[in-house]
Structures are given as structure tokens and as C-alpha cells.
CSV table of C-alpha atoms in Angstrom, one decimal:
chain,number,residue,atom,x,y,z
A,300,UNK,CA,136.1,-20.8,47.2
A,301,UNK,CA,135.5,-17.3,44.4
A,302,UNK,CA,136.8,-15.0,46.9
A,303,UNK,CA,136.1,-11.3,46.6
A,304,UNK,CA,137.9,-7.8,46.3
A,305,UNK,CA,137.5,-4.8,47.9
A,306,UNK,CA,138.7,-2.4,45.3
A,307,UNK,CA,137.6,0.9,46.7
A,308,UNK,CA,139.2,3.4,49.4
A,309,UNK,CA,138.2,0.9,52.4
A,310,UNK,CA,139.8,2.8,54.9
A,311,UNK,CA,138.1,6.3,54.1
A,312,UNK,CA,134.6,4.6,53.7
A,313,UNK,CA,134.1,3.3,57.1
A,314,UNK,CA,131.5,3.9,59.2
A,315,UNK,CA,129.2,2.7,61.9
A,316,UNK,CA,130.9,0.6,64.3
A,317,UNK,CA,130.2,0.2,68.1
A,318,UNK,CA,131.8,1.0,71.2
A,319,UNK,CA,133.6,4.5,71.0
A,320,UNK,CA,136.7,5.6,68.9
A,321,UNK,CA,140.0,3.5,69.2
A,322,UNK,CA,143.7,5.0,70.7
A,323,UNK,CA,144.3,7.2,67.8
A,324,UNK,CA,144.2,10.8,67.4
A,325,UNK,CA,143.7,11.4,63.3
A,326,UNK,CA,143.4,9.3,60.5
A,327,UNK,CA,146.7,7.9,59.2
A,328,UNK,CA,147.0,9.2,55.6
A,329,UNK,CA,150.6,7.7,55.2
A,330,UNK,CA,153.7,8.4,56.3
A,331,UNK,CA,156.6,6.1,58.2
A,332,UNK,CA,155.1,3.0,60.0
A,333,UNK,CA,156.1,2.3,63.7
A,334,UNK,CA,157.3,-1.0,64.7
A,335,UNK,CA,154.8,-3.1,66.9
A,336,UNK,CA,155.2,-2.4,70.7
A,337,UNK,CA,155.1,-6.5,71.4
A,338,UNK,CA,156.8,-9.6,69.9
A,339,UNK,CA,154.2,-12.4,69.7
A,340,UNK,CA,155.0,-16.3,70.5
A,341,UNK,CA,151.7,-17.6,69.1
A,342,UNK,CA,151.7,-17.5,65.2
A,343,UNK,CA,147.8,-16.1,65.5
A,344,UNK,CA,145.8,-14.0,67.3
A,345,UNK,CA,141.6,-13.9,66.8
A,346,UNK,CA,139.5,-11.3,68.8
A,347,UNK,CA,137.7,-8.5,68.2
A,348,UNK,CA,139.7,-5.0,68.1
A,349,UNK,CA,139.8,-3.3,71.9
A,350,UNK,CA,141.4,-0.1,70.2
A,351,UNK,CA,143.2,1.8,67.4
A,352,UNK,CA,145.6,4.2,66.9
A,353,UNK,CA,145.7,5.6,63.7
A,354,UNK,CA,148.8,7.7,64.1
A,355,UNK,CA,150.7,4.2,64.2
A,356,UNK,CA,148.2,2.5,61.5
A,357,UNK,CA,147.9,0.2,64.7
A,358,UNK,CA,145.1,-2.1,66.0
A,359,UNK,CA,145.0,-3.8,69.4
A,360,UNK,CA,143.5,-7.2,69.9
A,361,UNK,CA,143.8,-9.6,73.0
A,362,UNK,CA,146.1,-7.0,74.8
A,363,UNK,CA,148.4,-7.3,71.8
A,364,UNK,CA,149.5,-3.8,69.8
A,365,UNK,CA,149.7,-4.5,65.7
A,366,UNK,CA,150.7,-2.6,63.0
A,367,UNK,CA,148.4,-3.4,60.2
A,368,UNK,CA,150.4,-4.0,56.7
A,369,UNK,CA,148.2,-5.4,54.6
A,370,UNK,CA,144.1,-6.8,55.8
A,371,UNK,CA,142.5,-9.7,54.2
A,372,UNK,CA,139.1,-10.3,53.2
A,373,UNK,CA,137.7,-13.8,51.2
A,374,UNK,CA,141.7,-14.3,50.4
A,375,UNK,CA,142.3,-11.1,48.4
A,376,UNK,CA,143.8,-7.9,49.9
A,377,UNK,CA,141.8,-5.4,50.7
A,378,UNK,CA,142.6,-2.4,48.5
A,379,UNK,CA,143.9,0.9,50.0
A,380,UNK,CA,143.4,0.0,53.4
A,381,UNK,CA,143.8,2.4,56.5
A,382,UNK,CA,143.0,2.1,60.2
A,383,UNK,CA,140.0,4.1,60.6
A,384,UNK,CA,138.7,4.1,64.4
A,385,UNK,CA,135.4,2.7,63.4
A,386,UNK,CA,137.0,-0.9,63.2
A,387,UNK,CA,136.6,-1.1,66.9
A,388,UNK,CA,135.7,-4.2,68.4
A,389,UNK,CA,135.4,-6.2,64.8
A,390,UNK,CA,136.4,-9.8,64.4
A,391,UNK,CA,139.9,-10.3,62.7
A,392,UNK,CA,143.1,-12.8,63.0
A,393,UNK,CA,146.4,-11.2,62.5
A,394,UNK,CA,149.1,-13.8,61.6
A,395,UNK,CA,151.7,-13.4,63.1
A,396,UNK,CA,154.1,-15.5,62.0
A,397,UNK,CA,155.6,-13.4,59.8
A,398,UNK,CA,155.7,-10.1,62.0
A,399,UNK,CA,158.4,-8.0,61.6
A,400,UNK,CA,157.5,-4.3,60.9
A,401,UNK,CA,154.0,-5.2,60.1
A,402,UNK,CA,151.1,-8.1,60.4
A,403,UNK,CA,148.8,-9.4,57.9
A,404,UNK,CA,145.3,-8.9,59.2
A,405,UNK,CA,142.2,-11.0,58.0
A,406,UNK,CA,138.7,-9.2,58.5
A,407,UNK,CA,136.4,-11.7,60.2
A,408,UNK,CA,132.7,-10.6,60.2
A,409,UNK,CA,130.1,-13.2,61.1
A,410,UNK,CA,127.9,-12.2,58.4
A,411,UNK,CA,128.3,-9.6,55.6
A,412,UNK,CA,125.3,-8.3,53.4
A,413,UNK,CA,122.4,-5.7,52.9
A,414,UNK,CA,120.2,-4.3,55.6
A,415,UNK,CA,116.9,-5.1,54.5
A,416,UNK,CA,115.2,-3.1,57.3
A,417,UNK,CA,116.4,-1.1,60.2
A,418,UNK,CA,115.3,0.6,63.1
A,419,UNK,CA,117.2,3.2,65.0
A,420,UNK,CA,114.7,3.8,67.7
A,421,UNK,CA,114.8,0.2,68.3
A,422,UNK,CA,118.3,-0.7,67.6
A,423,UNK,CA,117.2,-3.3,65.1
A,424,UNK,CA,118.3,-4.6,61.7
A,425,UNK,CA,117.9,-7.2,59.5
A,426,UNK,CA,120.7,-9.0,57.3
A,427,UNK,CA,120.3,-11.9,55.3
A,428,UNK,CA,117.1,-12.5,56.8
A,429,UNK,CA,118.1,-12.4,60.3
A,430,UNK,CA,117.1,-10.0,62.6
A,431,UNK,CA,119.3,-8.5,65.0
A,432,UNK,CA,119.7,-6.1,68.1
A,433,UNK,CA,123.1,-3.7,68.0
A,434,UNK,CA,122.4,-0.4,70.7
A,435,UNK,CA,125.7,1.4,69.1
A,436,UNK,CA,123.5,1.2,65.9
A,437,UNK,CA,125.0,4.0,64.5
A,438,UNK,CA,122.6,6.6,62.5
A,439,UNK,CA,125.0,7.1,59.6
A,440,UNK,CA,124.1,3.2,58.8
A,441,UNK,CA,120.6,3.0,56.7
A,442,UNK,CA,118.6,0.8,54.6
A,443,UNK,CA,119.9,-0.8,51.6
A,444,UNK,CA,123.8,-0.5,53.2
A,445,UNK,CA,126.0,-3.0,52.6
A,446,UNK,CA,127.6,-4.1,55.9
A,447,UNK,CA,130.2,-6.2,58.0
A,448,UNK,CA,128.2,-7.5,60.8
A,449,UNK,CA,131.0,-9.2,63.9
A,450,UNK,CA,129.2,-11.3,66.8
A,451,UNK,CA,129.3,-13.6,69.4
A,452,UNK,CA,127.3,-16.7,70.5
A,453,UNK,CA,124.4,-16.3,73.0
A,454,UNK,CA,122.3,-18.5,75.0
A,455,UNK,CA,120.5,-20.6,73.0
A,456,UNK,CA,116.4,-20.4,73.1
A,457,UNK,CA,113.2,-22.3,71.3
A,458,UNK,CA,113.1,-19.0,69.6
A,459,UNK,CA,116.1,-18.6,67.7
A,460,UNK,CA,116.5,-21.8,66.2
A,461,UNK,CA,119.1,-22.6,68.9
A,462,UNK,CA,121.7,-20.4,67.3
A,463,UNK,CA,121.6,-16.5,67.9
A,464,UNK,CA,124.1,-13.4,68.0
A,465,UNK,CA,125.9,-11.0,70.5
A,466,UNK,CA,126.7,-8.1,68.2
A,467,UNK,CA,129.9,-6.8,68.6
A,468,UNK,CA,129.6,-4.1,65.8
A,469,UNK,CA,128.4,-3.2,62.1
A,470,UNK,CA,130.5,-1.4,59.6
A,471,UNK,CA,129.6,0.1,56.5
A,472,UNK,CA,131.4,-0.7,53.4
A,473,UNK,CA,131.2,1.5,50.5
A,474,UNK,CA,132.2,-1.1,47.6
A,475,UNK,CA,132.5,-1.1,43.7
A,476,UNK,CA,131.7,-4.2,41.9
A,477,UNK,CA,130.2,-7.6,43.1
A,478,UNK,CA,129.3,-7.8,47.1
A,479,UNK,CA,129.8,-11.4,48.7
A,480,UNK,CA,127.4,-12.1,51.0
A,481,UNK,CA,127.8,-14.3,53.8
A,482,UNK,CA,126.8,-15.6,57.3
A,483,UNK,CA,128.4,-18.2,59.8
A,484,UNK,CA,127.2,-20.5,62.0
A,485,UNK,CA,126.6,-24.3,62.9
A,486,UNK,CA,124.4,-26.4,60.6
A,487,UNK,CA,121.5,-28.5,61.5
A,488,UNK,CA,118.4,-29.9,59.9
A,489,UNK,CA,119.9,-31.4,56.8
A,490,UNK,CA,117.5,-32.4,54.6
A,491,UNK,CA,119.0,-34.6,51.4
A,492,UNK,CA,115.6,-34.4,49.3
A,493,UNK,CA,115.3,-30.6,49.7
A,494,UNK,CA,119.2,-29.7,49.7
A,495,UNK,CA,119.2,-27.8,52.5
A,496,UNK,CA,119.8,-27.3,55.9
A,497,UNK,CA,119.5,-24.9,59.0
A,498,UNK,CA,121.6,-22.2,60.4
A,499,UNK,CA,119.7,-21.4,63.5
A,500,UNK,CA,116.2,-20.0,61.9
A,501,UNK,CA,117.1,-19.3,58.8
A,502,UNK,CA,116.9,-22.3,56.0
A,503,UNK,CA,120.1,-22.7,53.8
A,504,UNK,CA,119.6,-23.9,50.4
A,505,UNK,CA,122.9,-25.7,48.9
A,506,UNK,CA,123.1,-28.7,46.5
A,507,UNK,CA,125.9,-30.4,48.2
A,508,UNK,CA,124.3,-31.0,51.8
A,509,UNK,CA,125.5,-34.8,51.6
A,510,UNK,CA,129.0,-33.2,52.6
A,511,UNK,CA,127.3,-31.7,55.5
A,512,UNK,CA,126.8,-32.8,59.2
A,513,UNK,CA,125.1,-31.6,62.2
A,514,UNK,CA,127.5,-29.5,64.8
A,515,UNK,CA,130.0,-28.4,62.6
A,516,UNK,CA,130.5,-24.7,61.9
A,517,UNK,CA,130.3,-23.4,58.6
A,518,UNK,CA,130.7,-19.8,56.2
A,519,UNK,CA,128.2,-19.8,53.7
A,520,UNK,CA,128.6,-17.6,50.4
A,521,UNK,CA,125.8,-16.5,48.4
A,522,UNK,CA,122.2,-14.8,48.6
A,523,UNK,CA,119.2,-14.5,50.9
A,524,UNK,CA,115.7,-15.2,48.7
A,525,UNK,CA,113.7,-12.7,49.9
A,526,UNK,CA,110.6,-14.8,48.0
A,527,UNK,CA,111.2,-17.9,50.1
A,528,UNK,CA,113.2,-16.4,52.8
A,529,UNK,CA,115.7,-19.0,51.6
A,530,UNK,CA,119.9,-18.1,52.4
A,531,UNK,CA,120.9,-19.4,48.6
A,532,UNK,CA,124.9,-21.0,48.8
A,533,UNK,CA,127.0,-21.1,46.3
A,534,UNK,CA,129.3,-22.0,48.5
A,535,UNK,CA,130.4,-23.3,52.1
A,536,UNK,CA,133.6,-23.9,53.9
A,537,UNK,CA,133.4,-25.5,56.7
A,538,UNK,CA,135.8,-23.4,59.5
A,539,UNK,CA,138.0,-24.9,62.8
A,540,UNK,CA,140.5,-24.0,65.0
A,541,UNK,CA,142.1,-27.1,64.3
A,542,UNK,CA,143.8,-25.8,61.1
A,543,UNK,CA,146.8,-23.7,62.7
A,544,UNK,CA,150.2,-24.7,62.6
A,545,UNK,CA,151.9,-23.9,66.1
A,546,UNK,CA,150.5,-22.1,69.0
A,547,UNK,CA,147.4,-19.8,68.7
A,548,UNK,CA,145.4,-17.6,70.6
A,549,UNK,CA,141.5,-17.2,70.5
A,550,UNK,CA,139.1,-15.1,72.6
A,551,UNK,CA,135.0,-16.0,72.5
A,552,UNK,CA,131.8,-17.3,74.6
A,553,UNK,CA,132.8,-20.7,76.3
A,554,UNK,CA,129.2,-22.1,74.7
A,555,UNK,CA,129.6,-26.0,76.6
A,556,UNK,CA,131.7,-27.5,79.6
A,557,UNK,CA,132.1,-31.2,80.1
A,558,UNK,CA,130.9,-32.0,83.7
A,559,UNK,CA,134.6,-32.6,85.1
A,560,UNK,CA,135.7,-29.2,83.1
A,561,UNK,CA,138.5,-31.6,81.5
A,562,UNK,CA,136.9,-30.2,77.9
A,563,UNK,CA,134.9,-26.9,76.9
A,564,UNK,CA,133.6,-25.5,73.6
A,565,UNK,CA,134.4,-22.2,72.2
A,566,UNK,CA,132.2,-19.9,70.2
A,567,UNK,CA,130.3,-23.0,68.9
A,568,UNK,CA,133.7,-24.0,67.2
A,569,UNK,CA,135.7,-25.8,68.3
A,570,UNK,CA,136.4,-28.3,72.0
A,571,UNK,CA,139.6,-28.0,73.2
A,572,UNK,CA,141.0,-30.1,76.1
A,573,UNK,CA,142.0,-28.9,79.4
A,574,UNK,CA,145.2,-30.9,80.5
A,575,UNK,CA,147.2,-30.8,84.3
A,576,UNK,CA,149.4,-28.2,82.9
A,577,UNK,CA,147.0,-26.2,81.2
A,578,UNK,CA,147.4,-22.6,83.1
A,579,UNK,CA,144.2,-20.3,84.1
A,580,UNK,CA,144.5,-16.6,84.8
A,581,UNK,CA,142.1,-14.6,87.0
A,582,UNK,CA,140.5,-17.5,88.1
A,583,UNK,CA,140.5,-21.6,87.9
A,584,UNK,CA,139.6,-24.4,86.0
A,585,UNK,CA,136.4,-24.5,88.3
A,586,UNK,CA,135.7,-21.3,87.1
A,587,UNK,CA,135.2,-22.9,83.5
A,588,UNK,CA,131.4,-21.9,82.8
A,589,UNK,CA,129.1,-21.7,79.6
A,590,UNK,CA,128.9,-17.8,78.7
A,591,UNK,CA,131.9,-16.7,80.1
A,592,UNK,CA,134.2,-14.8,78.0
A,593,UNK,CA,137.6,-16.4,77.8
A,594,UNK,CA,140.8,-15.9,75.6
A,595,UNK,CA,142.6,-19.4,75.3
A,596,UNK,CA,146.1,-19.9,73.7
A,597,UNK,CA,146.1,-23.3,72.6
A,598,UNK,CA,147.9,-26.0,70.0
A,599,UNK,CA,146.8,-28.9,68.4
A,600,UNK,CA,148.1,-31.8,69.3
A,601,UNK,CA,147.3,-35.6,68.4
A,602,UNK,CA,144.4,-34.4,66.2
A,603,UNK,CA,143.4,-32.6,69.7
A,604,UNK,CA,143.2,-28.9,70.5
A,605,UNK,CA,145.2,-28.9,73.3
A,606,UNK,CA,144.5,-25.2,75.9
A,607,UNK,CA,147.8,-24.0,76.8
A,608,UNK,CA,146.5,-21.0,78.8
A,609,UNK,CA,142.5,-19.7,79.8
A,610,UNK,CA,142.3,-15.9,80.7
A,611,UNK,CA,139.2,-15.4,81.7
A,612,UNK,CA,137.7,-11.7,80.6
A,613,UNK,CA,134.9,-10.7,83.3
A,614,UNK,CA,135.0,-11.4,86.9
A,615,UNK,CA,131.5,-12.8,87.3
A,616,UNK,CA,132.8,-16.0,84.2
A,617,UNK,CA,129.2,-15.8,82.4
A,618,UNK,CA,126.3,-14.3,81.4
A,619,UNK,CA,123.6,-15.4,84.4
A,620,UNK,CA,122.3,-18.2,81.7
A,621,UNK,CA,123.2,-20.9,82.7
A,622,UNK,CA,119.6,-22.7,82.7
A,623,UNK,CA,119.2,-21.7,79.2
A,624,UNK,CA,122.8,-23.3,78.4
A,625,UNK,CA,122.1,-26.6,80.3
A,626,UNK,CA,118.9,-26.9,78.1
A,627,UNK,CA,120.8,-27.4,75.3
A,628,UNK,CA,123.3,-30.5,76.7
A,629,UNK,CA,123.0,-34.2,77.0
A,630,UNK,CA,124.7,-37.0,78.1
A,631,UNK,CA,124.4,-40.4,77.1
A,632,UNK,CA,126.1,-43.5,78.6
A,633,UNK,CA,126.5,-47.2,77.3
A,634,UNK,CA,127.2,-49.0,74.3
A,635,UNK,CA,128.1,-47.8,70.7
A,636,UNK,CA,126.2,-49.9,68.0
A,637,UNK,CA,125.7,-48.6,64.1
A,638,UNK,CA,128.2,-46.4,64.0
A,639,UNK,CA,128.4,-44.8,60.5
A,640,UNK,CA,130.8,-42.5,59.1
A,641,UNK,CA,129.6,-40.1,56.6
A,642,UNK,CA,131.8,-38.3,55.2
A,643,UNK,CA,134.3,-40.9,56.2
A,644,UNK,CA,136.8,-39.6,58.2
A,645,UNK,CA,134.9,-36.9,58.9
A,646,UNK,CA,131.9,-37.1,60.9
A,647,UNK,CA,129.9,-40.1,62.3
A,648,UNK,CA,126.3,-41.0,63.5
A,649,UNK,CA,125.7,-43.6,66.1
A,650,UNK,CA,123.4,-45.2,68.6
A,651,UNK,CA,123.8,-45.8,72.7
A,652,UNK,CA,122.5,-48.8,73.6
A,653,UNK,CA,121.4,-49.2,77.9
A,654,UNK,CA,123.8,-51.1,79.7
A,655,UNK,CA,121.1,-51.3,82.4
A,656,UNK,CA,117.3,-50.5,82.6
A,657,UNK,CA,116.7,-46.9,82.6
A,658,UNK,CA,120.2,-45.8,82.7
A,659,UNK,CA,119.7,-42.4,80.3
A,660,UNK,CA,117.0,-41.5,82.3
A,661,UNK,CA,114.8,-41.1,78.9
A,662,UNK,CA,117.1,-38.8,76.8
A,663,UNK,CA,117.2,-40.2,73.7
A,664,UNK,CA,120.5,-41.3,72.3
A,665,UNK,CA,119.9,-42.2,68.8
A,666,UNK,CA,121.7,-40.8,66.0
A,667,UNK,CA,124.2,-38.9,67.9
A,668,UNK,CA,126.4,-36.8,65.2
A,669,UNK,CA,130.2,-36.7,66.1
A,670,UNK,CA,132.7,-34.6,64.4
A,671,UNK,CA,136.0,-35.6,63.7
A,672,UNK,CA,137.2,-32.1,64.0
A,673,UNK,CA,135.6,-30.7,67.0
A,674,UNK,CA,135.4,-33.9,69.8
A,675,UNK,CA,137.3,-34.6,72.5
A,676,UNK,CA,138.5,-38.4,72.9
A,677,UNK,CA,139.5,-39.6,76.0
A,678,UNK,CA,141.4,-43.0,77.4
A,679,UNK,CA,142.3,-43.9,74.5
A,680,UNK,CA,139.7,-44.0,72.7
A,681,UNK,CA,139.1,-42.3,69.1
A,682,UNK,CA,136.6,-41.4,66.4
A,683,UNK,CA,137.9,-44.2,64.2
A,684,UNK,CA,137.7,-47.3,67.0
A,685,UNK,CA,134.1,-46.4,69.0
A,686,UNK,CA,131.9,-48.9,67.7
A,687,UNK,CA,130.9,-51.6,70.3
A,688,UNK,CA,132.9,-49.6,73.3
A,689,UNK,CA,131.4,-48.6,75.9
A,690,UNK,CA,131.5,-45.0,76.5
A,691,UNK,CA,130.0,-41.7,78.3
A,692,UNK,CA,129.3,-39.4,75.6
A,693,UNK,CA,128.4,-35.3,76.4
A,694,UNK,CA,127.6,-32.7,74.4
A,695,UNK,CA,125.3,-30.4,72.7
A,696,UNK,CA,121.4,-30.3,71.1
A,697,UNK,CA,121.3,-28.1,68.0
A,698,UNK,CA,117.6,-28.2,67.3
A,699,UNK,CA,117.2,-31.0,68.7
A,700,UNK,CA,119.7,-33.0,67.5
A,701,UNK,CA,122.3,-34.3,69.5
A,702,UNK,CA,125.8,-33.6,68.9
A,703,UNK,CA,129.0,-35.2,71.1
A,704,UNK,CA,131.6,-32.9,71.9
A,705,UNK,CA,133.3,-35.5,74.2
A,706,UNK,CA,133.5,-39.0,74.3
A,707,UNK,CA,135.2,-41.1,77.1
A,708,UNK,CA,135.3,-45.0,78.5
A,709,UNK,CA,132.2,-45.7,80.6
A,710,UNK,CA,132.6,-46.8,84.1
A,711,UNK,CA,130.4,-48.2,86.1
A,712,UNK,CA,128.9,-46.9,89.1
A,713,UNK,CA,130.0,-48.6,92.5
């Protein structure tokens, strides 16, 4: 993927972000650089930023204190960039594999583009054709900005296409040359003879769609048509947790939970197993809920996402939606006929055929979409042997479309 660079004075341009100002006291404008108060084990860390202190040029992100040597954006170092307190509670993933005086942070914004309308008695913007609700809307941020927008999943409705945003915060950039817009999310509705597909409401038009399957999460480059409210791509990358070498730590919205709690989806991602050893702090596996706020170090193992440790962030483990949550899943038990891969090795469709009369209760389970990358396969079975075993499939409906997030040997009732 082209990938873009910020050439102006990043740090001294901010402005606009949620939630208060970070740990600092003044703006860091150089000077020595102080060593980071902790000593990582997990070679990544992803959250959103709890504080800053720009005396230490320092950022804190899942409890962890970093000094910030160089920040990423699109695979090009950001130019001139300082720890302003305004960078509270955005997206990033330090690596820090590396750390020794400093860590290498990545800016991760859910979308980035120009507010095409805004209203600060409402706390409402739009980007890239979506509409969105912020009340630390900050007044300094106006029409025509170009901005970093950093979210979480919410409860999917009817409404939103099935895919809608938390906003976490919005930062101004003040930028020379080209701006990259973008916006994440999972696709759905892919329709080959248009060459495009879905990202909750909004339509995405892209000439490579055949590459493209239902549930998987994607960052889309390119331009909102305000003409056909089409999101133009020139390009998409499809995005995982599955892609990190060693151990790793991610915080997000639990978005599904297998009915045993054995597996659970984060942020729309990615499913990661819960094994016997796997550790839980302030609470239990039980507590394992679909809106609750969780940070999860994990490893993949086996082609598997393995969690290591769940923290769960809030006492009360959700957001009080769970009906709107449970909507959105399905299960599906019997046999697996026409199982197709497309791409292969990548993604699948199949059909579950009844063992018995009635046994689905009416949900239909035809043309189920798995995804290599982000299912959990259990006793022994695995995306590339399914066809013509008999399974229990769960997962998730992305408008209206099945998707199986976990898929294990059927058994049947006594």
C-alpha cells in the first residue's frame, strides 16, 4: 500500500482530542529523553492513550509508561513529532520489541478524513460520509478539518448497517501535501457486478472485491464520492491480530462470546481462544460478555490466537446491550456440504445440512462465510478438512449474513 507522510510540525498542530489533558505539565520542546519507567514482556501493546507527560515525551497505554521515539503513520514516520496532551485516549501500537531508551509508536485512527458537516451544539460530525456523535467535540475543530477520528465497536442495530462507532477522540492535523483518507471496518455485501461492498452503511467501491469476504476486517484508502455517497478505494488491507510474532497485548469491546466462553471476539477483529490456563483478572471467565471492555495479552499459536491473560476494564463487564448483541449471533448445527474456498486458503462458504427435522429451529444456514484468519477450530477439526463433518458452528450476522467465528464437532443430544 502508497503510504503517506506527515511532513509538517505534527506535534505543535494538534488539537481537539477528548477526555482532558494527559500527565504532563508543558510541551516538550527537546531536551534529554527519560528512560521508560516499565520493561515490557509482550513485543506490542494496542490501546488508546490513558495519559501523557510531555516533560518525559511519554505516553501511557494499558497501564504501561512509553517514551515515544519516533510515531508511525501509513509506514512513514511522522515528521517532527512531539507529545502534545491532545493525543489522549487515541488508538496506537507501540512495539516494543525493540525498547531500550525509546518505543516506536504507530498512530491508529479508525478513520482519517474531512469533516463534511459538524455540529457543536449537538456533538455531531460527519467523515467520509458517516455520521458520528463525540461530546468532547472540541470547538477549535470546524468544517473542512482534516482529522484523525479513534473508536470502538458498539452494539450493532438495523440502523447502522450493523457496524457503528464509540468515539474515543478526534484530532486535528494540520498537513502539507496529499491527505490519505481512510476508514476501517468489517466488509459485507459484496457485490462482484458492481465492485463493491459494505462497511456498515456506507457503500465501498473497489475493483478487486473478488479478494474480498464477509467478516473480515479491513482499512480502506481512498475518497468519499460526495455525488454517490460512494467511499472510492484505491486500496484495502485487510488487518488481524494474527500477524504478531511473540506475545501481544490488545485492549477493545469483546463484540461475540461462544456459548461455553471457550472463544470471544475482539473489536470485530479477531477470536481468540480461551484455554484452562488462560488467567482472568478482576473477574472470571464467566464474566466473558459482549460489550465489555477487556485488555487480553495473547499469542498465536497453531494458526490460533491463543489469550494468555483477560483484564477486564469496568466492574459491571458490558454495556447493558446485550439483547442488541444476541441479535446479531447464530448457531447452526449439522452437516457441512459445498464447502468452497474463495480465496483459497483464505476464506470459505458453506452449507449446514439437518441432521434431524427441525434441528436449527429455522435460522438459515446457507452460505456461512468462514475466515481462515479469524475462526476458532476445535477437536481437531480445521478450515482445510470441514467438508462432510459434522459440526456446531457459532458466530456472527453482519447484515444479514452469517459469519462463523467458531466451529467445533457436533454431538448429539442424549
Amino acid at each position: 500500500m502508497k503510504k503517506l507522510l506527515l511532513v509538517s510540525a505534527v506535534g505543535l498542530a494538534l488539537s481537539g482530542c477528548g477526555g482532558g489533558s494527559g500527565g504532563g505539565n508543558s510541551d516538550n520542546n527537546g531536551g534529554s529523553v527519560t528512560p521508560p519507567v516499565t520493561e515490557p514482556t509482550v513485543a506490542s501493546v494496542t490501546g488508546s492513550i490513558e495519559a501523557v507527560n510531555t516533560d518525559k515525551n511519554s505516553i501511557t497505554v494499558n497501564g504501561r509508561e512509553f517514551v515515544v521515539g519516533k510515531a508511525m503513520f501509513n509506514n512513514e514516520q511522522v515528521s517532527n513529532f512531539v507529545v502534545s496532551s491532545s493525543l489522549k485516549d487515541m488508538t496506537v501500537q507501540v512495539d516494543t520489541a525493540a525498547v531500550k531508551q525509546t518505543a516506536t509508536v504507530t498512530l491508529e485512527p479508525t478513520m482519517t478524513g474531512e469533516i463534511s458537516a459538524i455540529n457543536h451544539v449537538t456533538k455531531t460530525f460527519t467523515i467520509n460520509g458517516v455520521e458520528l456523535h463525540f461530546t468532547g467535540l472540541s470547538s477549535e475543530i470546524g468544517l473542512n478539518d482534516w482529522v484523525m477520528v479513534s473508536s470502538l465497536p458498539v452494539a450493532p442495530t438495523a440502523e447502522n448497517g450493523n457496524q457503528s462507532y464509540k468515539v474515543l477522540s478526534v484530532i486535528k492535523f494540520d498537513m502539507d501535501g496529499v491527505r490519505v483518507d481512510e476508514i476501517e471496518g468489517q466488509v459485507s455485501n459484496i457485490n462482484a457486478n458492481e465492485n463493491t461492498f459494505k462497511i456498515g452503511a456506507i457503500t465501498v467501491s473497489y475493483p478487486h472485491v473478488d479478494n474480498l469476504t464477509n467478516g473480515l476486517w479491513v482499512e480502506v484508502e481512498g475518497t468519499f464520492n460526495t455525488n454517490n455517497k460512494q467511499f472510492v478505494a484505491t486500496d484495502v488491507e485487510i488487518e488481524s491480530y494474527d500477524n504478531q510474532v511473540g506475545d501481544n497485548e490488545v485492549e477493545g469491546v469483546v463484540t461475540w462470546v461462544s456459548n461455553d466462553k471457550s472463544a470471544f471476539e475482539l473489536n470485530n477483529r479477531g477470536t481468540f481462544t480461551v484455554s484452562p490456563s488462560t488467567q482472568f483478572e478482576d473477574g472470571s471467565k464467566q464474566d466473558l460478555k459482549a460489550g465489555g471492555e477487556v485488555e487480553v495479552i495473547y499469542s498465536s499459536k497453531s494458526g490460533q490466537l491463543v489469550a494468555l491473560e483477560v483484564e477486564f476494564e469496568k466492574p459491571e463487564w458490558g454495556d447493558d446491550n446485550d439483547d442488541l448483541w444476541e441479535q446479531h449471533e447464530f448457531e447452526c448445527s449439522g452437516l457441512v456440504v459445498n464447502y468452497s474456498e474463495h480465496p483459497v486458503g483464505v476464506s470459505a462458504t458453506f452449507d449446514i445440512e439437518e441432521l434431524s427435522p427441525n434441528e436449527n429451529h429455522g435460522v438459515d444456514c446457507h452460505n456461512i462465510t468462514i475466515n481462515k484468519s479469524n475462526a476458532v477450530f476445535e477437536d481437531g477439526l480445521s478450515f482445510s478438512n470441514l467438508q462432510n463433518k459434522e459440526v456446531e458452528v457459532e458466530g456472527i450476522t453482519i447484515n444479514g449474513q452469517n459469519v462463523a467465528l467458531e466451529v467445533e464437532a457436533w454431538e448429539a443430544d442424549d
